[in-house]
Coordinates of C-alpha atoms in Angstrom, one line a residue:
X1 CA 0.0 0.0 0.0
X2 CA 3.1 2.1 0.9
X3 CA 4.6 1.8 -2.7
X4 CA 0.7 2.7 -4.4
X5 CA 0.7 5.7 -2.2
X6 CA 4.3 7.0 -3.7
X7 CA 2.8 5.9 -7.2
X8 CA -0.4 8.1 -5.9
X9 CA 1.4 10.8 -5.1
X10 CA 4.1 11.2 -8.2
X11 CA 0.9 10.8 -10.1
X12 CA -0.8 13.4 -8.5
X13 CA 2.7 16.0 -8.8
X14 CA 3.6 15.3 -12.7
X15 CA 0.8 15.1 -14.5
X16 CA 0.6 18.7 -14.9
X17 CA 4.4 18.3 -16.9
X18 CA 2.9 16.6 -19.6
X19 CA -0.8 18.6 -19.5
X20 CA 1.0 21.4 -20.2
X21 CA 2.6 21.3 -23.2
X22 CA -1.4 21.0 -24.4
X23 CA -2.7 23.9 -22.4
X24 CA 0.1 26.8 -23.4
X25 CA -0.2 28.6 -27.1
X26 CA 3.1 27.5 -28.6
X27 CA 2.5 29.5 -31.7
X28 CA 5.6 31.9 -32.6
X29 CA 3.3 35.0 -31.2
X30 CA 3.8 34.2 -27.9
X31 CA 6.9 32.5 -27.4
X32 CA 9.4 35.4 -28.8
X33 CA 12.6 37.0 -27.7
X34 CA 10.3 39.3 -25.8
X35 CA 9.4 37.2 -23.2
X36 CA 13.0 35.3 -22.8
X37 CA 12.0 32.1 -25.3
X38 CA 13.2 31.7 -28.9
X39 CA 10.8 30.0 -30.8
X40 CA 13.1 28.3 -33.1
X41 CA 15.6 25.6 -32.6
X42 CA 18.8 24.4 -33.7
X43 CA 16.3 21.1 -34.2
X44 CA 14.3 22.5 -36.1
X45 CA 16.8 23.3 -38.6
X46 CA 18.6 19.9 -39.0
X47 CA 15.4 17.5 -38.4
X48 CA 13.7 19.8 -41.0
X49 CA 10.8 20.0 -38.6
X50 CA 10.0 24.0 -38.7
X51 CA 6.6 23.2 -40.7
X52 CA 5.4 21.4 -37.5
X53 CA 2.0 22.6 -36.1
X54 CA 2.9 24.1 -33.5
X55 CA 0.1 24.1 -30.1
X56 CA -2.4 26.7 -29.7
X57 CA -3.5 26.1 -26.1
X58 CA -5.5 28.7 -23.8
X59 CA -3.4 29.7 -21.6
X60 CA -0.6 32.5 -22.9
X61 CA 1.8 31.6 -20.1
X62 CA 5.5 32.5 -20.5
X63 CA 8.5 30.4 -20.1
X64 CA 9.1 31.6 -16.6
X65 CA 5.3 31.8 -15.5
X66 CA 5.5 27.9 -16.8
X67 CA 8.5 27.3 -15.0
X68 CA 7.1 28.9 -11.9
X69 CA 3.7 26.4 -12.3
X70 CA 5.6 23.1 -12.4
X71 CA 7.9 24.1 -9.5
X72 CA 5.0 25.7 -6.8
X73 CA 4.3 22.0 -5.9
X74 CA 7.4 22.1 -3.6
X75 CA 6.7 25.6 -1.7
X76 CA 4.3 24.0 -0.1
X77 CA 6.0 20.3 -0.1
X78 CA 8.9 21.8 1.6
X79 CA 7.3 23.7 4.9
X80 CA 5.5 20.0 5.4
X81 CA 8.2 17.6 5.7
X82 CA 9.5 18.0 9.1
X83 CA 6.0 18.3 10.7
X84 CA 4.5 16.0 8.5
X85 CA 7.5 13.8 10.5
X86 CA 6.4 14.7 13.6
X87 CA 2.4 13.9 12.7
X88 CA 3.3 10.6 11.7
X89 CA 4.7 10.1 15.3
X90 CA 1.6 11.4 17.0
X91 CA -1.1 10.5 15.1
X92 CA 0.0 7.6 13.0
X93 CA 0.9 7.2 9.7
X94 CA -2.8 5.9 8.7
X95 CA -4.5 9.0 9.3
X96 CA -1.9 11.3 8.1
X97 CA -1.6 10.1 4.6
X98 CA -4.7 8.9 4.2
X99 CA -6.1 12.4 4.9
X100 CA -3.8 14.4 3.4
X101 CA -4.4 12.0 0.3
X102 CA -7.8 12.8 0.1
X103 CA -7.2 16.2 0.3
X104 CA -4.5 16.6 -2.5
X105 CA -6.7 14.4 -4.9
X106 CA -9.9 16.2 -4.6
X107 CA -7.8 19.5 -5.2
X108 CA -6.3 18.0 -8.0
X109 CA -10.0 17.5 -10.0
X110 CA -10.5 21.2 -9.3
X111 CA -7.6 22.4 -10.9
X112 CA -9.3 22.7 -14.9
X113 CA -11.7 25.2 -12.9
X114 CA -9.0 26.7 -11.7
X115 CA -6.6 27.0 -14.2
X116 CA -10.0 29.0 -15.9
X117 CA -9.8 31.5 -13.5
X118 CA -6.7 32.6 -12.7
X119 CA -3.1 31.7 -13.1
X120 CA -2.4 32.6 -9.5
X121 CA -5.6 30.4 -8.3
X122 CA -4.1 27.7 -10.3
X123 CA -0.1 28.5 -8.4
X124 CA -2.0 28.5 -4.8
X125 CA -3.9 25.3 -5.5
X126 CA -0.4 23.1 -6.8
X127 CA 1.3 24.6 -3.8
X128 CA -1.5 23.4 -1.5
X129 CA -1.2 20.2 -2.9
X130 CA 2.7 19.9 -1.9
X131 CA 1.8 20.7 1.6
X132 CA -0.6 18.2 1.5
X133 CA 1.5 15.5 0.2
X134 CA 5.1 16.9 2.4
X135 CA 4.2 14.5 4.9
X136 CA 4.5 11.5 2.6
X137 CA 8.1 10.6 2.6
X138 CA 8.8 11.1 6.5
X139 CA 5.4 9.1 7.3
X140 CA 7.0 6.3 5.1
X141 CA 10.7 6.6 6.2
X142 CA 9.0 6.4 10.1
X143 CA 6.1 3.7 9.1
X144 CA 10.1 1.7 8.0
X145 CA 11.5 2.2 11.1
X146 CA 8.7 0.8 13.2
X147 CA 7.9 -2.1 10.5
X148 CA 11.4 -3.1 8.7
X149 CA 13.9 -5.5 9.8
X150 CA 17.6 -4.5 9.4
X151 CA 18.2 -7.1 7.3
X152 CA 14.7 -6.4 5.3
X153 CA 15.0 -2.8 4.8
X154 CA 16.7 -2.2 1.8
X155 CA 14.5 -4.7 0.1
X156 CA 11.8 -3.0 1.3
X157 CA 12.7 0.7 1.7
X158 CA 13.4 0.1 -2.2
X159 CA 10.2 -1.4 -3.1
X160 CA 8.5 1.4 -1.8
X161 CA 10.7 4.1 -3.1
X162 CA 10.1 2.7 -6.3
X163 CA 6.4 3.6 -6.3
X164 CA 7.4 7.3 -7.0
X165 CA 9.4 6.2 -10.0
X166 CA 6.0 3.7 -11.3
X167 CA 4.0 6.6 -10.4
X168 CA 6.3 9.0 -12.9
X169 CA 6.7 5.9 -15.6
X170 CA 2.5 5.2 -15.9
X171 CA 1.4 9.1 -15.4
X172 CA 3.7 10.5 -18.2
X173 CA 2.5 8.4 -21.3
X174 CA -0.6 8.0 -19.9
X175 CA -1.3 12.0 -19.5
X176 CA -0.1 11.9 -23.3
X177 CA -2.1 9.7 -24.4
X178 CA -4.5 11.4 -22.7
X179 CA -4.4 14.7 -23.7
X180 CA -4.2 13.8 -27.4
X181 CA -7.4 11.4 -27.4
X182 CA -9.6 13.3 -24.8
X183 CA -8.0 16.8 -23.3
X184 CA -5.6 18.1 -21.1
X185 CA -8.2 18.5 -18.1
X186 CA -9.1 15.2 -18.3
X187 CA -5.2 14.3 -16.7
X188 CA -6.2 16.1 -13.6
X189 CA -10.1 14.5 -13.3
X190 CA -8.4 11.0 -13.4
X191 CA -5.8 11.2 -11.6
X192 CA -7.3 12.7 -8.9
X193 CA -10.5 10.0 -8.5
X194 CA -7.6 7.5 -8.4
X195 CA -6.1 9.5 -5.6
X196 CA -9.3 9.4 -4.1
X197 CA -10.0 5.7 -4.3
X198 CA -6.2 5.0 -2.8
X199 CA -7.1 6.7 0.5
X200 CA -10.2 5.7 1.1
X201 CA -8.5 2.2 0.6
X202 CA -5.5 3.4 2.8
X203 CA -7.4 4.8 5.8
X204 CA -9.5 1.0 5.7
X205 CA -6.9 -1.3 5.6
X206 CA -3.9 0.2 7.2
X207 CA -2.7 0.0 10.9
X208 CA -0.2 2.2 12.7
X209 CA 2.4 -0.5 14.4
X210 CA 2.8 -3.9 14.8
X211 CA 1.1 -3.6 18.0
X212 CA -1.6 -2.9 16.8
X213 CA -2.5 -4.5 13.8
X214 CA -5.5 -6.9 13.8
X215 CA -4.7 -9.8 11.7
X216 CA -0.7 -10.1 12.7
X217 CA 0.3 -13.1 14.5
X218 CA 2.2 -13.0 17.8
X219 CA 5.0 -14.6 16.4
X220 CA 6.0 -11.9 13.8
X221 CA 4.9 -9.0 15.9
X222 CA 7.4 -10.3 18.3
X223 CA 9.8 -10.8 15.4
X224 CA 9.8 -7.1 14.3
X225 CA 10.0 -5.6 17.5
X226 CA 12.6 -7.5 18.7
X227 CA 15.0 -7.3 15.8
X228 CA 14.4 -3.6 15.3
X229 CA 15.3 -3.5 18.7
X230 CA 13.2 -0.3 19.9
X231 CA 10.6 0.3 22.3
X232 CA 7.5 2.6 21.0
X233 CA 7.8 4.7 23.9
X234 CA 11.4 5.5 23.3
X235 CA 10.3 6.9 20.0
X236 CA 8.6 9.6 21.0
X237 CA 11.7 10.8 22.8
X238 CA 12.5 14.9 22.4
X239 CA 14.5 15.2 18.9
X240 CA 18.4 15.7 19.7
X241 CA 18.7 18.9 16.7
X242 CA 21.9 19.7 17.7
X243 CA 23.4 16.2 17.1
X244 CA 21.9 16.0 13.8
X245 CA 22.8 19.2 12.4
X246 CA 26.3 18.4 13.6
X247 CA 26.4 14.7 12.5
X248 CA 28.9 14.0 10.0
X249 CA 27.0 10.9 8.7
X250 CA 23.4 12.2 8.8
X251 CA 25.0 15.3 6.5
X252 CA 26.4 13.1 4.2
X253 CA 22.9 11.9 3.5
X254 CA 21.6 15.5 3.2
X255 CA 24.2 16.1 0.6
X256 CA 23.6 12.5 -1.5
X257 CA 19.8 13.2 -0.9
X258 CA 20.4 16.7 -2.8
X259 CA 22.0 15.5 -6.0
X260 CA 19.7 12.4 -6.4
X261 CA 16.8 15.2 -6.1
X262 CA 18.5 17.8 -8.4
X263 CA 18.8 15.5 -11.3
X264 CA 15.4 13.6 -10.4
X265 CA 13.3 16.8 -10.3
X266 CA 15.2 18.6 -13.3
X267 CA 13.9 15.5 -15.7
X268 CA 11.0 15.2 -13.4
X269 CA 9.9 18.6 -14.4
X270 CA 11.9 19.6 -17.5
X271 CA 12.1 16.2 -19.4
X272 CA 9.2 16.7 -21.2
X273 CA 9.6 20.1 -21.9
X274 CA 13.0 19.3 -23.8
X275 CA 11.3 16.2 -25.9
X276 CA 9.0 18.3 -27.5
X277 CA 9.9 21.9 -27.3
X278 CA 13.3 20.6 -28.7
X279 CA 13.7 17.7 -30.0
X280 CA 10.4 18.8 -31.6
X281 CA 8.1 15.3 -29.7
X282 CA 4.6 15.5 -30.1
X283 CA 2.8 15.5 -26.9
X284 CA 2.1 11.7 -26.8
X285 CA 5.7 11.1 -27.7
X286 CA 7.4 13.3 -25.2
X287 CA 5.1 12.0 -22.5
X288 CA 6.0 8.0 -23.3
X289 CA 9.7 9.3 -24.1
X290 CA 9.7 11.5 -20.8
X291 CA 8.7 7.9 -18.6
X292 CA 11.4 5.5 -19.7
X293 CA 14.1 6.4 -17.5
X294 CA 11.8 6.0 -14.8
X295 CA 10.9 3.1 -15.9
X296 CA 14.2 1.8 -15.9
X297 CA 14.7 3.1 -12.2
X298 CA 12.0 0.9 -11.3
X299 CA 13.7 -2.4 -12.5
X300 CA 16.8 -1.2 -11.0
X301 CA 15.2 -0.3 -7.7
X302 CA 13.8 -3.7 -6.9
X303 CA 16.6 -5.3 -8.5
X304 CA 19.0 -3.5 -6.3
X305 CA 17.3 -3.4 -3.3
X306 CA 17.0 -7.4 -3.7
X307 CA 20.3 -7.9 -4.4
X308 CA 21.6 -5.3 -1.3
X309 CA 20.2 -7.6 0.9
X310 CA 21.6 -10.5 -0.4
X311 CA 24.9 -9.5 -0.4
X312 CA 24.2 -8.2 2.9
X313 CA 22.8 -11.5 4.5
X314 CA 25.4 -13.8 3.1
X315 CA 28.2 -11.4 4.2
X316 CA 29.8 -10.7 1.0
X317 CA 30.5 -7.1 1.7
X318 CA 30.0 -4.8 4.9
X319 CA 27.0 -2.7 4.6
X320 CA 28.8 0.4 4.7
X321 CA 30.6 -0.7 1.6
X322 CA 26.7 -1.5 0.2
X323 CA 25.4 1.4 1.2
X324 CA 28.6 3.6 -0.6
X325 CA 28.0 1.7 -3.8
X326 CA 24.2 1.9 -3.7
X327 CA 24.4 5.8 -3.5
X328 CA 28.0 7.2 -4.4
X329 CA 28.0 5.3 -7.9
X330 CA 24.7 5.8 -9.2
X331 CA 25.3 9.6 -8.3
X332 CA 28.8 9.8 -10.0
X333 CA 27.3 7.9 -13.1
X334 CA 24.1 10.2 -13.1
X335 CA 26.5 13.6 -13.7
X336 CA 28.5 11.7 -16.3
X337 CA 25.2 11.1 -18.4
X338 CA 23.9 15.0 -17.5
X339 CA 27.2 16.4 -19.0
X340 CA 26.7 14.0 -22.0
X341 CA 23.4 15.2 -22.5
X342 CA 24.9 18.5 -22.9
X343 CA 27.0 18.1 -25.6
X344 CA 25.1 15.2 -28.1
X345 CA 22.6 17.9 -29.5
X346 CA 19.8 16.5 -31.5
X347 CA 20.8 13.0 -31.9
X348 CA 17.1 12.5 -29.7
X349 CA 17.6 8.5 -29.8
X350 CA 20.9 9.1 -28.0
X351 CA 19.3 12.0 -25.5
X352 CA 16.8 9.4 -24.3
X353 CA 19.0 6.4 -24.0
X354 CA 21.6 8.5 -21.9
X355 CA 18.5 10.3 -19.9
X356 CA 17.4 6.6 -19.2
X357 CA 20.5 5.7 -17.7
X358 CA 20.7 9.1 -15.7
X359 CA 17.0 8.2 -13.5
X360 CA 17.5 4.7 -13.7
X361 CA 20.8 4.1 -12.0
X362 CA 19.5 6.6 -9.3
X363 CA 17.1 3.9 -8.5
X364 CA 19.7 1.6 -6.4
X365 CA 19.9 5.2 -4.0
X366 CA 16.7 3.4 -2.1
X367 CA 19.1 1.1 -0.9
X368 CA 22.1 3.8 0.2
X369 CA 21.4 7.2 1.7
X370 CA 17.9 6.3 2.0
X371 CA 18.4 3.8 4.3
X372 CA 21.1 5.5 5.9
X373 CA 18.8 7.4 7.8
X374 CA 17.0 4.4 9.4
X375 CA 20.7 2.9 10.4
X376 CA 22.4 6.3 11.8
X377 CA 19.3 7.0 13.7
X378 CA 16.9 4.3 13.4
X379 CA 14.4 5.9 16.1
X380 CA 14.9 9.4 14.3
X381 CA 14.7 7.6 11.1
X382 CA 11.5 9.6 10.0
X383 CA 12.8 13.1 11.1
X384 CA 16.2 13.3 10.0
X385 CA 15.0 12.5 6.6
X386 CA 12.4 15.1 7.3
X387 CA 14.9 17.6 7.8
X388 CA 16.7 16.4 4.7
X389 CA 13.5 16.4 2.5
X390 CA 12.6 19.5 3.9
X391 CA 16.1 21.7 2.5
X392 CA 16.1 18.9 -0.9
X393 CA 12.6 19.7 -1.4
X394 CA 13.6 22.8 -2.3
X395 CA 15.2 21.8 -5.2
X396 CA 11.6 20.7 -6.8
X397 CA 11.3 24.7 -7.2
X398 CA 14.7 25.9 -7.3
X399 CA 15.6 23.4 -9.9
X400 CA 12.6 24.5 -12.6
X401 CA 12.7 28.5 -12.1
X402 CA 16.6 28.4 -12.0
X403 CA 16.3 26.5 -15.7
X404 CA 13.9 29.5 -16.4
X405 CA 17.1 32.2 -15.5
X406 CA 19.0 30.0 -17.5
X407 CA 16.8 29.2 -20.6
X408 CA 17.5 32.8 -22.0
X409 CA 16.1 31.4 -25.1
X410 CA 15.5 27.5 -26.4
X411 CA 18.5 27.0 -27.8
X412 CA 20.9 23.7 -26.5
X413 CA 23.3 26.1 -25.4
X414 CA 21.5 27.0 -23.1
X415 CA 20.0 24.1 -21.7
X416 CA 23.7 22.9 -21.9
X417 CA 23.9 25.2 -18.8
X418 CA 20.7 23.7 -16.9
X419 CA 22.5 20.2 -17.5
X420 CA 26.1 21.4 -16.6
X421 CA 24.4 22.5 -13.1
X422 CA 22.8 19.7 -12.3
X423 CA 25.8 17.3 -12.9
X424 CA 27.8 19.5 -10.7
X425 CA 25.0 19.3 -7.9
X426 CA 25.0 15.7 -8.0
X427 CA 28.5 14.7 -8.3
X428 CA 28.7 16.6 -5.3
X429 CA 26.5 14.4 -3.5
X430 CA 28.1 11.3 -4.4
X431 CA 31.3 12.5 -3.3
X432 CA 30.5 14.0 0.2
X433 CA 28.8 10.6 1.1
X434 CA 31.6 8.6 -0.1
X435 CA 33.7 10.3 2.4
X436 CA 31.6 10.6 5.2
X437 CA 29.2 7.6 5.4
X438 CA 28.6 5.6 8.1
X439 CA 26.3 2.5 9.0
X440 CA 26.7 2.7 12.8
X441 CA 24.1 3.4 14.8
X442 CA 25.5 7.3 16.0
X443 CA 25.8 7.5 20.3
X444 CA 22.7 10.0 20.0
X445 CA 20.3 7.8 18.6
X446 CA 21.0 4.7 20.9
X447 CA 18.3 3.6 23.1
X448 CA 20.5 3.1 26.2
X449 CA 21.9 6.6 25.6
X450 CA 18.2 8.0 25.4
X451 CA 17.2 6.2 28.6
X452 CA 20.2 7.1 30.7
X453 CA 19.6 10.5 29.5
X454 CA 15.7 10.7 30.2
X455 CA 16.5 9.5 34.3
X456 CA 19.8 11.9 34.3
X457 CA 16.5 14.7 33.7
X458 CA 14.5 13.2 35.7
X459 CA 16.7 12.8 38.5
X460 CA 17.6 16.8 38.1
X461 CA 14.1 17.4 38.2
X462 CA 13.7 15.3 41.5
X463 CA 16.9 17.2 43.2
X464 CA 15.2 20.7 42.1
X465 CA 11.8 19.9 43.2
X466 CA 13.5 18.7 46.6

């Protein structure tokens, strides 16, 4: 249910990246060297595709206005993450996403009406929708933490991240498809009644903890608890800050977690975009094109994740040597293909091969920095990656309006720039947590540590009261 929620939720987010390129007028009159977009590309030119018919959708929306639409989702997912984190931890995962899913879907089906009325109506509503939907990682990082085994977690920490990538991979040609054989607002009318149905679904069969569930034998619950190895109560311990912000390990995983999203979020959002405004794709086309790599990040999630464990239960490798090639690789690879991207112009059969290979090898990440947050700090699992999805969430904004600066016109020069940027962001992150990764359980995050320190208080409040 965990991995149809992430599949809900990308669903809900990037539709819109592909309903777009039907709802703006792409006629020469409105994109011009006046408002910061050259019409004509280089592709044009040498794939003789100038004649094309060109979109002539309602909406006259500029590049950066455009821009500004597909990144608003993550002003509002940003504020959410760390309390959505600390929700999850008093109410329970079960209400909190199945809530908040209701929410977002039922906003989503408004947004045609919306998108009628004003531009700004149609900015506030995607923005609501990312603080509806910021509390879905941390609910599922801490729903891991109280339901994975060590040796089970990258199997299934990856199974469920992959959900997001499925989500991206059935929503893109799908919204093509679509928007060429219905219209555009159909996108948002269907992916929000599945959002709907999802919740309901959620909110019926879902249970909080172990402890609680219904059907769950004695023998497993027991199983669980015992191997993760922490009591509920010590959970809901106050949040050490200071150690995390501090933690060398824990800001290794901010700095992986931030190139994995920079390249995700660029493709996320601008993949599309670069198909068909050009490559010259039709709208169906740049909308299957646009899901392959995430596809292939699917296959290489599960795969990955499976094979993590593995190696890790027959003691092949150590898992901090697992958990630097599940995040440091993929990362390195992922700024090779970026800079590649850069420089093979309008060879499109090569751009999509080479974008394929940039999402999908970021797919075995579920299984490295990921998890490093539930084995740093397994009973602050949910809120240090809060914190980091909180900062990284930012880039979901950042990364589309910065493009927007950068796109002076539509010419691969200049998207050479947004691709040279994000390869620099994301090598980053690969080498800051091949250097500073750990898999130990960090002195802060100890239960023995937490329960020494919670009678050390209690004993100072004792002497003061006396």
């Amino acid at each position: 249910m965990m991995t149809l929620g992430l599949m809900n939720s990308y669903s809900l987010r990037s539709g819109i990246n592909v309903a777009i390129l039907d709802m703006v007028d792409e006629t020469p009159n409105n994109f011009t060297t006046d408002n910061n977009y050259l019409y004509k590309t280089e592709c044009d030119v040498q794939n003789d595709t100038s004649q094309l018919t060109k979109q002539v959708g309602e909406f006259k929306w500029t590049i950066n206005q455009q821009t500004l639409l597909l990144g608003c989702f993550y002003y509002g997912y940003s504020i959410m993450n760390i309390p959505g984190a600390l929700l999850a931890k008093r109410f329970g995962i079960r209400l909190v996403l199945g809530l908040t899913g209701i929410l977002s879907s039922a906003l989503t089906m408004l947004m045609p009406i919306l998108a009628y009325q004003s531009f700004y109506l149609l900015v506030i509503a995607r923005a609501t929708v990312g603080l509806l939907h910021g509390v879905t990682f941390p609910a599922v990082v801490t729903a891991w933490g109280i339901w994975a085994p060590p040796l089970e977690r990258s199997r299934l920490m990856s199974i469920t991240f992959a959900g997001g990538a499925i989500g991206v991979c059935l929503t893109f040609p799908a919204a093509g498809w679509i928007v060429s054989s219905i219209n555009w607002e159909s996108v948002f009318y269907i992916t929000g009644a599945i959002g709907v149905i999802w919740s309901i679904a959620w909110l019926i069969i879902i249970h909080d903890t172990p402890a609680k569930h219904p059907r769950i034998s004695s023998q497993e619950r027991k199983y669980i608890e015992s191997s993760i190895g922490i009591k509920q109560s010590a959970a809901k311990h106050a949040v050490p800050w200071k150690h995390i912000f501090t933690s060398p390990p824990v800001l290794c995983c901010f700095a992986a977690h931030l190139g994995d999203n920079w390249a995700v979020h660029s493709l996320t959002a601008l993949g599309p975009m670069y198909l068909e405004r050009v490559l010259e794709f039709n709208t169906k086309s740049a909308g299957i094109l646009s899901s392959l790599p995430f596809l292939l990040c699917v296959v290489i999630t599960v795969l990955w994740g499976m094979t993590a464990d593995f190696i890790l239960s027959s003691r092949f490798l150590s898992i901090l040597t697992v958990r630097k090639i599940s995040s440091s690789l993929p990362l390195a690879l992922s700024s090779i293909t970026l800079i590649a991207v850069a420089y093979v112009g309008c060879d499109a059969l090569l751009v999509v091969i080479l974008l394929a290979v940039c999402v999908g090898v970021l797919g075995m990440t579920a299984s490295g920095h990921y998890t490093s947050f539930l084995e740093v700090a397994p009973i602050y699992g949910g809120v240090t990656f809060s914190i980091s999805n909180t900062f990284n969430s930012g880039v979901g904004f950042a990364a589309p309006q910065i493009a927007g600066l950068l796109l002076i016109d539509n010419s691969l020069a200049s998207w050479r720039n947004v691709f040279w940027l994000a390869a620099s962001i994301t090598l980053f992150g690969s080498i800051m947590y091949a250097i500073f990764a750990s898999s130990q359980v960090q002195s802060w995050a100890q239960e023995n540590d937490i329960r020494e320190e919670t009678e050390n208080n209690l004993m100072v409040k004792k002497v003061d009261t006396d």
